[in-house]
PDB file of C-alpha atoms in Angstrom:
ATOM      1  CA  MET A  32       0.311  -0.266   0.036  1.00 54.00           C
ATOM      2  CA  LEU A  33       1.783   2.971  -1.041  1.00 71.00           C
ATOM      3  CA  GLN A  34       1.531   5.686   1.801  1.00 76.00           C
ATOM      4  CA  GLU A  35       0.776   8.693  -0.563  1.00 78.00           C
ATOM      5  CA  GLN A  36      -2.332   7.045  -1.922  1.00 81.00           C
ATOM      6  CA  VAL A  37      -3.119   6.783   1.621  1.00 84.00           C
ATOM      7  CA  LYS A  38      -2.132  10.493   2.606  1.00 82.00           C
ATOM      8  CA  GLU A  39      -4.625  11.069  -0.179  1.00 80.00           C
ATOM      9  CA  TYR A  40      -7.651   9.243   1.176  1.00 83.00           C
ATOM     10  CA  VAL A  41      -7.057  10.873   4.425  1.00 85.00           C
ATOM     11  CA  SER A  42      -6.259  14.445   3.002  1.00 82.00           C
ATOM     12  CA  LEU A  43     -10.121  14.287   1.340  1.00 80.00           C
ATOM     13  CA  GLY A  44     -10.846  15.484   4.632  1.00 78.00           C
ATOM     14  CA  SER A  45     -13.827  15.153   7.306  1.00 85.00           C
ATOM     15  CA  ALA A  46     -17.404  15.450   6.944  1.00 82.00           C
ATOM     16  CA  PHE A  47     -16.818  19.073   7.479  1.00 85.00           C
ATOM     17  CA  LYS A  48     -14.347  20.245   6.508  1.00 83.00           C
ATOM     18  CA  GLU A  49     -12.837  21.268   9.765  1.00 85.00           C
ATOM     19  CA  ASP A  50     -15.605  24.095   9.932  1.00 89.00           C
ATOM     20  CA  GLU A  51     -15.779  24.913  13.851  1.00 92.00           C
ATOM     21  CA  LYS A  52     -18.965  26.608  13.290  1.00 91.00           C
ATOM     22  CA  LEU A  53     -20.513  24.223  11.050  1.00 91.00           C
ATOM     23  CA  TYR A  54     -19.619  21.647  13.681  1.00 93.00           C
ATOM     24  CA  ARG A  55     -21.094  23.499  16.884  1.00 93.00           C
ATOM     25  CA  THR A  56     -23.996  23.194  14.658  1.00 92.00           C
ATOM     26  CA  GLN A  57     -24.370  19.714  13.740  1.00 91.00           C
ATOM     27  CA  CYS A  58     -23.348  18.662  17.435  1.00 93.00           C
ATOM     28  CA  PHE A  59     -26.837  19.520  18.125  1.00 94.00           C
ATOM     29  CA  VAL A  60     -29.014  17.493  16.075  1.00 92.00           C
ATOM     30  CA  PRO A  61     -28.456  14.210  17.640  1.00 92.00           C
ATOM     31  CA  LEU A  62     -29.464  15.864  21.193  1.00 92.00           C
ATOM     32  CA  VAL A  63     -32.939  17.214  19.618  1.00 91.00           C
ATOM     33  CA  PHE A  64     -33.387  13.958  17.559  1.00 90.00           C
ATOM     34  CA  ALA A  65     -33.200  12.154  20.569  1.00 90.00           C
ATOM     35  CA  LEU A  66     -35.712  14.375  22.839  1.00 89.00           C
ATOM     36  CA  ILE A  67     -38.187  14.457  19.723  1.00 89.00           C
ATOM     37  CA  GLY A  68     -37.923  10.723  19.617  1.00 87.00           C
ATOM     38  CA  GLY A  69     -37.384   9.578  22.405  1.00 87.00           C
ATOM     39  CA  MET A  70     -40.170  11.094  24.840  1.00 85.00           C
ATOM     40  CA  ALA A  71     -42.969   8.679  23.130  1.00 83.00           C
ATOM     41  CA  PRO A  72     -41.853   5.400  23.664  1.00 85.00           C
ATOM     42  CA  GLY A  73     -40.290   6.108  27.244  1.00 83.00           C
ATOM     43  CA  ALA A  74     -43.446   7.562  28.201  1.00 82.00           C
ATOM     44  CA  ILE A  75     -45.864   4.359  26.681  1.00 82.00           C
ATOM     45  CA  LEU A  76     -42.968   1.557  27.485  1.00 83.00           C
ATOM     46  CA  GLY A  77     -42.944   2.747  31.542  1.00 82.00           C
ATOM     47  CA  GLY A  78     -40.472   1.206  33.937  1.00 83.00           C
ATOM     48  CA  PHE A  79     -36.637   1.334  32.828  1.00 83.00           C
ATOM     49  CA  TRP A  80     -37.480   2.465  29.328  1.00 86.00           C
ATOM     50  CA  PRO A  81     -37.236   6.080  30.641  1.00 88.00           C
ATOM     51  CA  PHE A  82     -33.262   5.686  31.247  1.00 92.00           C
ATOM     52  CA  LEU A  83     -32.647   4.682  27.867  1.00 92.00           C
ATOM     53  CA  LEU A  84     -33.746   7.819  26.585  1.00 91.00           C
ATOM     54  CA  ILE A  85     -31.438   9.729  29.632  1.00 93.00           C
ATOM     55  CA  VAL A  86     -28.302   7.750  28.514  1.00 94.00           C
ATOM     56  CA  MET A  87     -29.035   9.430  24.693  1.00 94.00           C
ATOM     57  CA  LEU A  88     -29.229  12.804  26.273  1.00 94.00           C
ATOM     58  CA  ILE A  89     -26.118  12.198  28.405  1.00 96.00           C
ATOM     59  CA  VAL A  90     -24.427  10.687  25.346  1.00 96.00           C
ATOM     60  CA  SER A  91     -25.759  13.494  23.463  1.00 96.00           C
ATOM     61  CA  VAL A  92     -24.784  16.293  25.924  1.00 96.00           C
ATOM     62  CA  ALA A  93     -21.161  14.996  26.133  1.00 96.00           C
ATOM     63  CA  CYS A  94     -21.230  15.230  22.313  1.00 95.00           C
ATOM     64  CA  VAL A  95     -21.805  18.775  22.391  1.00 96.00           C
ATOM     65  CA  ILE A  96     -19.484  19.895  25.095  1.00 96.00           C
ATOM     66  CA  THR A  97     -16.428  17.756  23.711  1.00 95.00           C
ATOM     67  CA  THR A  98     -17.709  19.449  20.078  1.00 95.00           C
ATOM     68  CA  PHE A  99     -17.368  22.358  22.109  1.00 95.00           C
ATOM     69  CA  LYS A 100     -14.103  22.109  23.965  1.00 93.00           C
ATOM     70  CA  LEU A 101     -12.315  21.031  20.762  1.00 91.00           C
ATOM     71  CA  SER A 102     -13.296  23.527  18.596  1.00 90.00           C
ATOM     72  CA  SER A 103     -12.475  26.563  20.967  1.00 88.00           C
ATOM     73  CA  TYR A 104      -9.187  26.818  19.109  1.00 84.00           C
ATOM     74  CA  GLY A 105      -9.482  25.903  15.235  1.00 83.00           C
ATOM     75  CA  LEU A 106      -9.551  22.654  14.374  1.00 89.00           C
ATOM     76  CA  THR A 107      -6.675  20.015  13.322  1.00 90.00           C
ATOM     77  CA  LEU A 108      -7.513  17.039  10.493  1.00 91.00           C
ATOM     78  CA  GLN A 109      -7.214  15.261  13.232  1.00 92.00           C
ATOM     79  CA  ASP A 110      -9.169  16.762  15.608  1.00 92.00           C
ATOM     80  CA  ALA A 111     -12.165  16.800  12.546  1.00 93.00           C
ATOM     81  CA  LEU A 112     -11.854  13.605  12.486  1.00 93.00           C
ATOM     82  CA  CYS A 113     -12.346  12.516  15.937  1.00 94.00           C
ATOM     83  CA  LEU A 114     -14.962  14.637  16.033  1.00 94.00           C
ATOM     84  CA  ASP A 115     -16.708  13.543  13.305  1.00 93.00           C
ATOM     85  CA  ALA A 116     -16.223   9.208  14.511  1.00 94.00           C
ATOM     86  CA  PHE A 117     -17.941  11.006  17.946  1.00 95.00           C
ATOM     87  CA  ILE A 118     -20.957  12.969  16.503  1.00 94.00           C
ATOM     88  CA  TYR A 119     -21.807  10.015  14.230  1.00 94.00           C
ATOM     89  CA  GLY A 120     -21.587   7.464  16.431  1.00 95.00           C
ATOM     90  CA  THR A 121     -23.701   9.655  18.827  1.00 96.00           C
ATOM     91  CA  TRP A 122     -25.953   9.281  15.907  1.00 94.00           C
ATOM     92  CA  VAL A 123     -25.961   5.617  15.586  1.00 94.00           C
ATOM     93  CA  LEU A 124     -26.076   5.176  19.713  1.00 95.00           C
ATOM     94  CA  ASN A 125     -29.288   6.895  19.860  1.00 95.00           C
ATOM     95  CA  LEU A 126     -30.333   5.398  16.580  1.00 93.00           C
ATOM     96  CA  SER A 127     -30.340   2.289  17.617  1.00 93.00           C
ATOM     97  CA  ILE A 128     -32.120   3.049  20.957  1.00 94.00           C
ATOM     98  CA  LEU A 129     -34.728   4.539  19.515  1.00 92.00           C
ATOM     99  CA  GLU A 130     -35.374   1.405  17.071  1.00 91.00           C
ATOM    100  CA  LEU A 131     -35.317  -0.985  19.972  1.00 92.00           C
ATOM    101  CA  MET A 132     -37.897   1.151  21.694  1.00 89.00           C
ATOM    102  CA  TYR A 133     -39.987   1.546  19.185  1.00 87.00           C
ATOM    103  CA  PHE A 134     -39.410  -2.333  18.055  1.00 88.00           C
ATOM    104  CA  VAL A 135     -40.294  -3.238  21.559  1.00 86.00           C
ATOM    105  CA  MET A 136     -43.024  -0.764  22.255  1.00 82.00           C
ATOM    106  CA  TRP A 137     -44.974  -2.755  19.313  1.00 80.00           C
ATOM    107  CA  LYS A 138     -43.546  -6.576  19.067  1.00 80.00           C
ATOM    108  CA  GLY A 139     -42.060  -7.271  22.068  1.00 80.00           C
ATOM    109  CA  PHE A 140     -38.582  -8.792  22.550  1.00 81.00           C
ATOM    110  CA  THR A 141     -38.054 -11.193  19.397  1.00 82.00           C
ATOM    111  CA  PRO A 142     -35.152 -12.692  17.266  1.00 81.00           C
ATOM    112  CA  TRP A 143     -35.952 -10.451  14.354  1.00 78.00           C
ATOM    113  CA  LEU A 144     -35.062  -7.630  16.288  1.00 81.00           C
ATOM    114  CA  LEU A 145     -31.100  -8.044  15.699  1.00 84.00           C
ATOM    115  CA  LEU A 146     -32.101  -7.853  11.525  1.00 82.00           C
ATOM    116  CA  MET A 147     -32.541  -4.130  11.835  1.00 83.00           C
ATOM    117  CA  TYR A 148     -28.540  -3.781  13.563  1.00 89.00           C
ATOM    118  CA  LEU A 149     -27.102  -5.409  10.690  1.00 86.00           C
ATOM    119  CA  PRO A 150     -26.889  -2.798   8.343  1.00 85.00           C
ATOM    120  CA  VAL A 151     -25.539  -0.503  10.527  1.00 88.00           C
ATOM    121  CA  MET A 152     -22.934  -3.400  11.311  1.00 88.00           C
ATOM    122  CA  CYS A 153     -22.453  -4.490   7.903  1.00 86.00           C
ATOM    123  CA  ILE A 154     -22.031  -0.858   5.578  1.00 86.00           C
ATOM    124  CA  PRO A 155     -19.040   0.547   7.514  1.00 88.00           C
ATOM    125  CA  LEU A 156     -17.129  -2.631   7.648  1.00 88.00           C
ATOM    126  CA  PHE A 157     -17.822  -3.458   4.004  1.00 86.00           C
ATOM    127  CA  VAL A 158     -17.097   0.468   2.957  1.00 85.00           C
ATOM    128  CA  GLY A 159     -13.646   0.179   4.892  1.00 86.00           C
ATOM    129  CA  MET A 160     -12.489  -3.223   3.464  1.00 86.00           C
ATOM    130  CA  ARG A 161     -13.198  -1.727  -0.065  1.00 83.00           C
ATOM    131  CA  ILE A 162     -11.063   1.373   0.650  1.00 84.00           C
ATOM    132  CA  HIS A 163      -8.495  -1.168   1.826  1.00 83.00           C
ATOM    133  CA  ILE A 164      -8.321  -3.074  -0.812  1.00 82.00           C
ATOM    134  CA  LEU A 165      -8.606  -0.181  -3.692  1.00 81.00           C
ATOM    135  CA  LEU A 166      -5.702   1.557  -1.567  1.00 82.00           C
ATOM    136  CA  LYS A 167      -3.391  -1.784  -1.675  1.00 81.00           C
ATOM    137  CA  LYS A 168      -4.170  -2.118  -5.748  1.00 77.00           C
ATOM    138  CA  LYS A 169      -2.961   1.647  -6.165  1.00 69.00           C
ATOM    139  CA  ILE A 170      -6.904   2.431  -7.922  1.00 65.00           C
ATOM    140  CA  TYR A 171      -8.505   4.223  -5.277  1.00 63.00           C
ATOM    141  CA  SER A 172     -10.657   6.988  -6.237  1.00 61.00           C
ATOM    142  CA  LYS A 173     -13.386   9.033  -4.394  1.00 60.00           C
ATOM    143  CA  LYS A 174     -15.545   8.509  -7.019  1.00 58.00           C
ATOM    144  CA  ARG A 175     -14.961   4.563  -6.353  1.00 54.00           C
ATOM    145  CA  THR A 176     -15.323   5.079  -2.689  1.00 56.00           C
ATOM    146  CA  ALA A 177     -18.748   7.207  -3.488  1.00 49.00           C
ATOM    147  CA  LYS A 178     -20.139   4.166  -5.364  1.00 52.00           C
ATOM    148  CA  SER A 179     -19.226   1.763  -3.153  1.00 49.00           C
ATOM    149  CA  SER A 180     -20.790   3.715  -0.096  1.00 48.00           C
ATOM    150  CA  ALA A 181     -23.918   4.249  -1.956  1.00 51.00           C
ATOM    151  CA  THR A 182     -24.178   0.384  -3.201  1.00 52.00           C
ATOM    152  CA  ALA A 183     -23.576  -0.462   0.568  1.00 49.00           C
ATOM    153  CA  VAL A 184     -26.225   1.825   2.082  1.00 51.00           C
ATOM    154  CA  GLY A 185     -28.715   0.390  -0.936  1.00 53.00           C
ATOM    155  CA  PHE A 186     -28.011  -3.184   0.164  1.00 54.00           C
ATOM    156  CA  GLY A 187     -28.252  -2.229   3.534  1.00 51.00           C
ATOM    157  CA  ALA A 188     -32.082  -0.306   2.679  1.00 53.00           C
ATOM    158  CA  GLY A 189     -32.589  -3.413   0.719  1.00 56.00           C
ATOM    159  CA  MET A 190     -31.771  -5.786   4.057  1.00 55.00           C
ATOM    160  CA  ALA A 191     -34.135  -3.751   5.801  1.00 53.00           C
ATOM    161  CA  GLY A 192     -37.141  -3.595   3.821  1.00 53.00           C
ATOM    162  CA  MET A 193     -36.676  -7.566   3.815  1.00 56.00           C
ATOM    163  CA  SER A 194     -36.577  -8.352   7.319  1.00 53.00           C
ATOM    164  CA  PHE A 195     -39.545  -5.795   8.086  1.00 50.00           C
ATOM    165  CA  ALA A 196     -41.444  -7.463   5.474  1.00 53.00           C
ATOM    166  CA  ALA A 197     -40.935 -10.731   6.847  1.00 53.00           C
ATOM    167  CA  ILE A 198     -41.223  -9.776  10.227  1.00 50.00           C
ATOM    168  CA  PHE A 199     -44.833  -7.880   9.626  1.00 51.00           C
ATOM    169  CA  ARG A 200     -45.729 -10.982   6.569  1.00 52.00           C
ATOM    170  CA  ASN A 201     -50.018 -11.766   7.385  1.00 46.00           C
ATOM    171  CA  ALA A 202     -49.972  -9.484  10.483  1.00 48.00           C
ATOM    172  CA  GLU A 203     -52.074  -6.450  11.335  1.00 49.00           C
ATOM    173  CA  GLN A 204     -49.013  -4.100  11.948  1.00 53.00           C
ATOM    174  CA  SER A 205     -49.217  -0.019  13.047  1.00 71.00           C
ATOM    175  CA  THR A 206     -47.966   1.484   9.794  1.00 74.00           C
ATOM    176  CA  VAL A 207     -46.803   4.390  11.219  1.00 76.00           C
ATOM    177  CA  ILE A 208     -43.988   2.247  13.412  1.00 80.00           C
ATOM    178  CA  VAL A 209     -43.377   0.181  10.017  1.00 79.00           C
ATOM    179  CA  VAL A 210     -42.328   3.695   8.412  1.00 78.00           C
ATOM    180  CA  VAL A 211     -40.845   5.635  11.616  1.00 82.00           C
ATOM    181  CA  LEU A 212     -38.793   1.706  11.497  1.00 85.00           C
ATOM    182  CA  VAL A 213     -37.959   1.679   8.389  1.00 82.00           C
ATOM    183  CA  CYS A 214     -35.999   5.558   8.029  1.00 84.00           C
ATOM    184  CA  PHE A 215     -34.453   4.648  11.753  1.00 88.00           C
ATOM    185  CA  VAL A 216     -32.715   1.814   9.523  1.00 86.00           C
ATOM    186  CA  ILE A 217     -32.042   3.756   6.688  1.00 86.00           C
ATOM    187  CA  LEU A 218     -30.657   6.776   8.633  1.00 87.00           C
ATOM    188  CA  SER A 219     -28.390   5.226  10.448  1.00 90.00           C
ATOM    189  CA  SER A 220     -26.941   3.094   7.631  1.00 87.00           C
ATOM    190  CA  LEU A 221     -26.257   6.301   6.248  1.00 87.00           C
ATOM    191  CA  MET A 222     -25.155   7.906   9.425  1.00 90.00           C
ATOM    192  CA  SER A 223     -22.577   4.623  10.020  1.00 90.00           C
ATOM    193  CA  LEU A 224     -20.435   5.646   6.781  1.00 88.00           C
ATOM    194  CA  GLY A 225     -19.339   8.658   9.184  1.00 90.00           C
ATOM    195  CA  LEU A 226     -17.589   6.038  11.548  1.00 90.00           C
ATOM    196  CA  LEU A 227     -14.986   5.599   8.631  1.00 89.00           C
ATOM    197  CA  SER A 228     -13.617   8.733  10.481  1.00 91.00           C
ATOM    198  CA  LEU A 229     -11.872   5.904  12.432  1.00 92.00           C
ATOM    199  CA  HIS A 230     -10.283   4.276   9.075  1.00 89.00           C
ATOM    200  CA  LYS A 231      -8.220   7.687   8.442  1.00 91.00           C
ATOM    201  CA  LEU A 232      -7.198   8.120  11.884  1.00 93.00           C
ATOM    202  CA  TYR A 233      -5.722   4.586  12.188  1.00 91.00           C
ATOM    203  CA  PHE A 234      -3.810   5.938   8.622  1.00 89.00           C
ATOM    204  CA  ILE A 235      -2.792   9.084  10.643  1.00 89.00           C
ATOM    205  CA  LYS A 236      -1.196   7.109  13.037  1.00 89.00           C
ATOM    206  CA  LYS A 237       0.135   4.390  11.666  1.00 86.00           C
ATOM    207  CA  TYR A 238       1.450   6.252   9.083  1.00 83.00           C
ATOM    208  CA  GLN A 239       2.429   9.139  11.592  1.00 80.00           C
ATOM    209  CA  MET A 240       1.123  11.314   9.329  1.00 79.00           C
ATOM    210  CA  ASN A 241       1.573  15.654  10.006  1.00 73.00           C
ATOM    211  CA  LEU A 242      -2.005  16.545   8.545  1.00 63.00           C
TER     212      LEU A 242
END
């Protein structure tokens, strides 16, 4: 694997192009989303479920504090990649908890709920492996990566759709919850691509890049 090829990949930058103001805006979105999406199922389910809402809020607030702290004196590429991973990781965690809450509110605990998490686990792994292979073959390009990412998300969306079709076949179900769950799975699949910032951080550390 050529270091120049790797450096070119890493130098493409972070999700928000090291823009401090943009990071400070984006870090609030998971917090607002957790509040809006988590209050209803938390109240309906009762028991220990509201504590999951508290977990989402604590992680989201930690994300906001960390973002403001790191961006106070400007962001290096490495700082920005760390924030990418933190913000997108917060998104994925919150969406995963919301998927669990809505699913249990509706169907209870069944083995089927595990299928919801396959896309978010498989997509960054697949895209990361694809990038690694392209870098080794010296044919990496941003266009190839975008194509791989789109393919992975499309596959994840299809997997989610088939999973829900299998779960809901021949049963009277709430259309609203089906739509919400499918949207959550697709959104978490998209957000999981942000975790590829960890891939870039790995290369920065491995090759001791000064960027």
